[in-house]
mmCIF file of C-alpha atoms in Angstrom:
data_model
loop_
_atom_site.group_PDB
_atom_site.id
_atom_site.type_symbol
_atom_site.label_atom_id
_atom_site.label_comp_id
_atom_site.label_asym_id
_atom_site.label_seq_id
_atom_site.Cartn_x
_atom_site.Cartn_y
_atom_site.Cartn_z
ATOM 1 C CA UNK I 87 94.297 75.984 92.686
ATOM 2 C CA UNK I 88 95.680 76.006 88.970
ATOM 3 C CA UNK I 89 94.548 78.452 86.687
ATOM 4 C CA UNK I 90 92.145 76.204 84.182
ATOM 5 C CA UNK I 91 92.488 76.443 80.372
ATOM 6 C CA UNK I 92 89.785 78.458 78.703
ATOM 7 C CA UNK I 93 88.615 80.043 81.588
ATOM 8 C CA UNK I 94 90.916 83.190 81.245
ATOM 9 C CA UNK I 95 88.561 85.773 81.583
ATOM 10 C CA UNK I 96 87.604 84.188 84.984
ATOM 11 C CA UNK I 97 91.045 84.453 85.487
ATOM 12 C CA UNK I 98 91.314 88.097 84.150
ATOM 13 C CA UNK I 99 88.212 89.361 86.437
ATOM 14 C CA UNK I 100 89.969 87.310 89.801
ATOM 15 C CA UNK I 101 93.404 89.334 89.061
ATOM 16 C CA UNK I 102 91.785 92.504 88.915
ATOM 17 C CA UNK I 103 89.826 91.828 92.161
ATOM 18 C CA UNK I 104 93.415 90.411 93.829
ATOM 19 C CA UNK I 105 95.133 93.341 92.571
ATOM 20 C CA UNK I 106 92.393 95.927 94.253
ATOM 21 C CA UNK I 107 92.351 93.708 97.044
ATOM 22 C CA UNK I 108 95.912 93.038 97.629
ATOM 23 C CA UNK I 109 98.097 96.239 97.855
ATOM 24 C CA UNK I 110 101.293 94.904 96.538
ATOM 25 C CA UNK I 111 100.233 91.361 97.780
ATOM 26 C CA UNK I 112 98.742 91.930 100.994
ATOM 27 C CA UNK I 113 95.128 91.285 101.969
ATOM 28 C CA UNK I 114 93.616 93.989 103.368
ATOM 29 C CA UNK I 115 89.571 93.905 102.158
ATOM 30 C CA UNK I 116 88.891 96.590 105.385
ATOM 31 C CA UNK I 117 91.529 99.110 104.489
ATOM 32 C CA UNK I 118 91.438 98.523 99.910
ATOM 33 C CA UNK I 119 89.382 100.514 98.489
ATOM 34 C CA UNK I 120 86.189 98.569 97.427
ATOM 35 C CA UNK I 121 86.391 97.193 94.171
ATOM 36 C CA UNK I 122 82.806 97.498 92.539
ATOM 37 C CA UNK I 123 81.835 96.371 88.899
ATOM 38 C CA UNK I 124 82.403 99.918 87.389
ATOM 39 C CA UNK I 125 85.923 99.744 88.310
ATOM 40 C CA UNK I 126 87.194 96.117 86.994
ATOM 41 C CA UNK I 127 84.945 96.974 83.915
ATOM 42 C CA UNK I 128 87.698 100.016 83.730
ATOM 43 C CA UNK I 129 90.989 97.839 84.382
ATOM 44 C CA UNK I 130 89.617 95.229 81.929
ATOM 45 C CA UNK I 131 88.262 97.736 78.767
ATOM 46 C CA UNK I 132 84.638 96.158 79.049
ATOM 47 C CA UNK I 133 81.144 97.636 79.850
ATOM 48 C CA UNK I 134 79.445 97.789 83.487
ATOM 49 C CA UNK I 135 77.030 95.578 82.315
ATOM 50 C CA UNK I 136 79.409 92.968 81.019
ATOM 51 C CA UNK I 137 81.805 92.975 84.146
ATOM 52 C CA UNK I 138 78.556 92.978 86.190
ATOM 53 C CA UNK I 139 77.657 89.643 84.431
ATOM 54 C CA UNK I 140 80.687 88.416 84.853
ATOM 55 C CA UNK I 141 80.924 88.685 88.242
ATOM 56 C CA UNK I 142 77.941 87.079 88.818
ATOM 57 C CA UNK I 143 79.212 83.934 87.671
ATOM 58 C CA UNK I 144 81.824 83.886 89.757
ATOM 59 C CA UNK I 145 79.888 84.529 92.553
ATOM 60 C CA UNK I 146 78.410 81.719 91.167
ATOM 61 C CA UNK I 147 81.140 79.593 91.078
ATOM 62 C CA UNK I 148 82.409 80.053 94.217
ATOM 63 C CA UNK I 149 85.004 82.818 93.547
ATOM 64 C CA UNK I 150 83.671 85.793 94.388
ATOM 65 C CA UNK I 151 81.382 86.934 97.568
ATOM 66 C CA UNK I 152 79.654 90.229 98.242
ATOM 67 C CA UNK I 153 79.427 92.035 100.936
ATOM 68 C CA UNK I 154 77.238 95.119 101.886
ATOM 69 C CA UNK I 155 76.204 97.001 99.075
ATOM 70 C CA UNK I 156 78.585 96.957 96.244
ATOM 71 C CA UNK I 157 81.377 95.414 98.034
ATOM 72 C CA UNK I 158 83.337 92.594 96.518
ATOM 73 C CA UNK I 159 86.000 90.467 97.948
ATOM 74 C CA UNK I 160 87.576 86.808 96.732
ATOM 75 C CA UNK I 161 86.908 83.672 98.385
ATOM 76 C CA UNK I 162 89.935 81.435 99.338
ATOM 77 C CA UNK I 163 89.250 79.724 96.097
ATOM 78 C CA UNK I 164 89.206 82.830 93.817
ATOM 79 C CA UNK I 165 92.927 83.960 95.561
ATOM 80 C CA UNK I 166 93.844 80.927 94.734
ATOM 81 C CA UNK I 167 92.923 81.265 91.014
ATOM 82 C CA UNK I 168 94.509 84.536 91.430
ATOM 83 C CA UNK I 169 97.669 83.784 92.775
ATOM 84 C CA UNK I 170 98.088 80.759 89.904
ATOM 85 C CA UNK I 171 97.441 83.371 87.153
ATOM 86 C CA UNK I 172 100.005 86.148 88.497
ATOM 87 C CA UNK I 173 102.785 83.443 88.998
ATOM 88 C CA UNK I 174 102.386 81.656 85.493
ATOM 89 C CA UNK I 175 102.771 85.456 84.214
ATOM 90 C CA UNK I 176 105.372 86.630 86.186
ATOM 91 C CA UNK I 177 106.971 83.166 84.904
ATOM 92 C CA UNK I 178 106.420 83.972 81.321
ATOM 93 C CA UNK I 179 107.440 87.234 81.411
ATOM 94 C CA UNK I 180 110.999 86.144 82.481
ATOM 95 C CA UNK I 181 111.352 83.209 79.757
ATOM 96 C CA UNK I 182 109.535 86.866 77.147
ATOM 97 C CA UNK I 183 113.042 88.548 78.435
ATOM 98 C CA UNK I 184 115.636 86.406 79.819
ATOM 99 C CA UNK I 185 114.948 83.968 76.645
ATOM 100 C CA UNK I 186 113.524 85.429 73.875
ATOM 101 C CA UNK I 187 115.420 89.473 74.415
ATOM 102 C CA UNK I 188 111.435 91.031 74.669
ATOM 103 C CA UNK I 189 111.603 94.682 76.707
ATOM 104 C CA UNK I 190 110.526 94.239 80.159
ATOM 105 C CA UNK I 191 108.540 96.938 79.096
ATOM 106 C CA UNK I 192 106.184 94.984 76.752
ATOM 107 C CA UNK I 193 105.860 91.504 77.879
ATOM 108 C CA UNK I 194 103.054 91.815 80.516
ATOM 109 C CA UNK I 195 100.500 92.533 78.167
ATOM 110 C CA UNK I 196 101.916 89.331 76.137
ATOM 111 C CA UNK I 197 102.272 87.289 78.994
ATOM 112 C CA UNK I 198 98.645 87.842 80.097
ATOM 113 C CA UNK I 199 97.599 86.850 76.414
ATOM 114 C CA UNK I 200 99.654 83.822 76.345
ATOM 115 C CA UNK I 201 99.011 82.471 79.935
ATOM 116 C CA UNK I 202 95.528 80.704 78.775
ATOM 117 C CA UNK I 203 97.664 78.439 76.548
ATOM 118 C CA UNK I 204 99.894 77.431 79.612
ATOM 119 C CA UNK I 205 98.860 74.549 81.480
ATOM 120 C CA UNK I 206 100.031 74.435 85.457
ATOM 121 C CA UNK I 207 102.352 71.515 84.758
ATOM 122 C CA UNK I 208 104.150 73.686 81.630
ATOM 123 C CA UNK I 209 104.506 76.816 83.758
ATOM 124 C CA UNK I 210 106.182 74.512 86.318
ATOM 125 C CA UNK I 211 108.496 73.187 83.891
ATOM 126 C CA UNK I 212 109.515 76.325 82.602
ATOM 127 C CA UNK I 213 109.871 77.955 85.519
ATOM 128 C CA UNK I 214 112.307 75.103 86.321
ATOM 129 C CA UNK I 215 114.282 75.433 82.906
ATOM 130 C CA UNK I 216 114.610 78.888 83.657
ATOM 131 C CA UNK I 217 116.639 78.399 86.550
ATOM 132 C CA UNK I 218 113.894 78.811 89.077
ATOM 133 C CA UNK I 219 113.840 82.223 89.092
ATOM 134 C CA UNK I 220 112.101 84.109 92.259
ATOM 135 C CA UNK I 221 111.472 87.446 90.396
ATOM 136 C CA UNK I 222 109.503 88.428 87.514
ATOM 137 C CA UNK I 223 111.361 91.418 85.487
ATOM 138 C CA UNK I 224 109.653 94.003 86.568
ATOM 139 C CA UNK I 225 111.335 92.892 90.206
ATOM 140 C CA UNK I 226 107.587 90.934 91.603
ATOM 141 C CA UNK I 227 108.140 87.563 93.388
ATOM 142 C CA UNK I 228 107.114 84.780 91.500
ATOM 143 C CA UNK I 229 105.387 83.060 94.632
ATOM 144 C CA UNK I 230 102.693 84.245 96.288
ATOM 145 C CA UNK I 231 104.140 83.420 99.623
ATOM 146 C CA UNK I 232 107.292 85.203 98.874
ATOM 147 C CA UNK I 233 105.056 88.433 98.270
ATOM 148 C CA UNK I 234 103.068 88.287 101.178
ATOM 149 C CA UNK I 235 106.695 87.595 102.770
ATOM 150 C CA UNK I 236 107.928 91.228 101.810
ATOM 151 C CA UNK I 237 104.744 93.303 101.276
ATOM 152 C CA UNK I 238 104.729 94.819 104.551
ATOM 153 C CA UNK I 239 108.280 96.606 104.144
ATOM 154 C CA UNK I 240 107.478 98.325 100.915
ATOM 155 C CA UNK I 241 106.373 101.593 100.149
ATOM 156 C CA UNK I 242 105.721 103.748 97.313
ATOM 157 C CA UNK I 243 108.910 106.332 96.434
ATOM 158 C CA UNK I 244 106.388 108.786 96.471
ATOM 159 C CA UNK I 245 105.973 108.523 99.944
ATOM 160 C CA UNK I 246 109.074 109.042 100.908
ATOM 161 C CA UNK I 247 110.468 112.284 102.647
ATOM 162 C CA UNK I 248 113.666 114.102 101.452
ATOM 163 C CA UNK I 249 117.059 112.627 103.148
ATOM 164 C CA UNK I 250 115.778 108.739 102.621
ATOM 165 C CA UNK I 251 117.631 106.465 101.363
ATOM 166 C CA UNK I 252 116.157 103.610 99.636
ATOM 167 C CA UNK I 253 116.389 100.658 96.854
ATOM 168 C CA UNK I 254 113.966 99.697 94.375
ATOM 169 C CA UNK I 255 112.216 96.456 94.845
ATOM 170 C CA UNK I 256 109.613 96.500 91.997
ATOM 171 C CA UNK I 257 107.679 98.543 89.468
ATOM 172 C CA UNK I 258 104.023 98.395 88.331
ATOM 173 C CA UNK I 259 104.184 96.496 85.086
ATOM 174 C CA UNK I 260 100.650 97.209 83.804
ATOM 175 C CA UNK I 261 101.346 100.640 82.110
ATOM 176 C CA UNK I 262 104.085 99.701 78.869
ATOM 177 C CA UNK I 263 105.371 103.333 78.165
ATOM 178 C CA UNK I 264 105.498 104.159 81.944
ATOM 179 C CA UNK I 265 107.596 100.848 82.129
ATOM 180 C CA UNK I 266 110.115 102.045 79.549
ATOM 181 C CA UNK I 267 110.415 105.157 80.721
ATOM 182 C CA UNK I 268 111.646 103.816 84.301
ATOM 183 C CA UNK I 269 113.739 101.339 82.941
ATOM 184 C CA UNK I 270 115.465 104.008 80.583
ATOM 185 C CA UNK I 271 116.050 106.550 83.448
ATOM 186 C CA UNK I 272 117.534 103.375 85.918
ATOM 187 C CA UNK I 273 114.527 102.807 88.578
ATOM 188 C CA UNK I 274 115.177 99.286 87.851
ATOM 189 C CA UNK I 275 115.015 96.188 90.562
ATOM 190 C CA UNK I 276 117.987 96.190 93.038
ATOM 191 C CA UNK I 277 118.627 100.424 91.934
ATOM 192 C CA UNK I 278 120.106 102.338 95.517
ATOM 193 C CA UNK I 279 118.666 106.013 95.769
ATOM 194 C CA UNK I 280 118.440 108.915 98.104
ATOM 195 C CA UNK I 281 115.793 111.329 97.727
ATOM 196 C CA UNK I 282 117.076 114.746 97.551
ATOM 197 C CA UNK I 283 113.903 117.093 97.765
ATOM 198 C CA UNK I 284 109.751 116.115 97.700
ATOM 199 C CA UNK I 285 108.144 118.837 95.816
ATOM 200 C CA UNK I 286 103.911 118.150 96.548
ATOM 201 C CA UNK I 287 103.044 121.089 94.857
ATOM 202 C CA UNK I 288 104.609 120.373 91.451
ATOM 203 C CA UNK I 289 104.329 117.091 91.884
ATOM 204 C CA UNK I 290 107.468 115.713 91.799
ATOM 205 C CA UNK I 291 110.345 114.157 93.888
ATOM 206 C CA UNK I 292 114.121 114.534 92.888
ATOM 207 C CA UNK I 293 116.289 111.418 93.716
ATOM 208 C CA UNK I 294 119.958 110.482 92.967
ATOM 209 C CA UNK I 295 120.769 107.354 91.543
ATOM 210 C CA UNK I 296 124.911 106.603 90.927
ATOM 211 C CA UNK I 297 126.287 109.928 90.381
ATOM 212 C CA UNK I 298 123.133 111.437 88.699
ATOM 213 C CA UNK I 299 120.333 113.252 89.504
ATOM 214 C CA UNK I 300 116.934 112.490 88.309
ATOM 215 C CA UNK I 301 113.661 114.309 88.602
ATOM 216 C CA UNK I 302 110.348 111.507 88.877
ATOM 217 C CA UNK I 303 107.296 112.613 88.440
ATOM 218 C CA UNK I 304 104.858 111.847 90.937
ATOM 219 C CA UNK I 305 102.802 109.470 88.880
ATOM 220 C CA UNK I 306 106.129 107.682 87.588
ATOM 221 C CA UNK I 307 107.252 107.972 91.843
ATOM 222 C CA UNK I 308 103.611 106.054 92.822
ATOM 223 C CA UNK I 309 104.407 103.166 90.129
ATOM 224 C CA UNK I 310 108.228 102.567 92.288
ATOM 225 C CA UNK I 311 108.125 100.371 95.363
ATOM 226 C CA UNK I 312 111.208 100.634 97.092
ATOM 227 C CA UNK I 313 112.406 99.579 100.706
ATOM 228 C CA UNK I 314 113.777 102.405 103.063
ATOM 229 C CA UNK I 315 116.951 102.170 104.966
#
């Protein structure tokens, strides 16, 4: 399904659900946490009773279905709005850095604005003058299928144990400053690390990347998904 012009807050509520829904692109409604009203209204800056409105509609419409008590999950059409609206972001995030020199730090937010004013057929087109990219810049597969693909293999660098050796695959774009700060210190796409020691109690894990050694915090560590080797 394409994501329709001037219905991007359906497309903004959908997201949120597919991102509670889909751990780093997987569906797993029995194991997510369930996504109630109160926390889209959170992700999205509006009130309870607005998001609860909202989702009504889409119930409505055929994009979301509730289960018992507060549950939510997407119907096959609302992944498919979904999926639309993440690619034609991760797609215009690349041409916000690869084109126009924007921080990979500060284009999601832009992207997500801008994405209403893309039509299907121009994020297809740009996608293709870009070279057909298959990663965002924060390291995300542009395709749905591709991220199903590889979701199973990732995990969190805060999960790791000390003595694993790992590279980075992607980083959480939705938090600018947290962005720049992992960019800065080199957990970038494609990085190699080892972690050197998991400190749980201070919260942190110490990692080396290249010749240096750098100390993540573990809320900067939960934002990394790597794959272990």
């Amino acid at each position: 399904m394409s994501a329709p012009r001037g219905n991007s807050r359906a497309v903004d509520y959908v997201e949120v659900l597919y991102g509670l829904l889909f751990p780093v692109g997987v569906y797993r409604p029995s194991e997510a946490a369930t996504p109630i009203a109160a926390r889209v209204a959170e992700r999205l800056g509006v009130s309870r009773a607005s998001a609860g409105e909202m989702l009504r509609r889409l119930d409505e419409q055929g994009l979301v279905e509730r289960g018992p008590g507060r549950a939510l999950a997407l119907t096959p059409a609302g992944i498919a709005l979904a999926e639309s609206g993440v690619r034609a972001t991760r797609v215009i995030e690349t041409f916000l850095v690869d084109m126009l020199g924007y921080d990979p730090a500060e284009v999601h937010p832009m992207a997500v604005e801008m994405r209403d004013a893309f039509t299907p057929e121009l994020v297809d087109r740009l996608h293709e003058r870009l070279g057909s990219p298959g990663r965002c810049p924060h390291g995300w597969p542009v395709g749905a299928a591709d991220e199903r693909a590889e979701a199973g293999a990732l995990r969190r660098l805060v999960e790791l144990e000390a003595g694993t050796r790992c590279a980075v695959v992607g980083v959480v774009e939705s938090d600018p400053e947290l962005v720049r700060w992992l960019f800065g210190a080199g957990l970038v796409p494609g990085a190699d690390l080892a972690v050197r020691d998991v400190q749980p109690a201070a919260g942190h894990v110490t990692v080396t990347l290249g010749r240096d050694e750098l100390v993540v915090g573990d809320r900067a560590a939960s934002h990394v998904f790597v794959t272990a080797g």
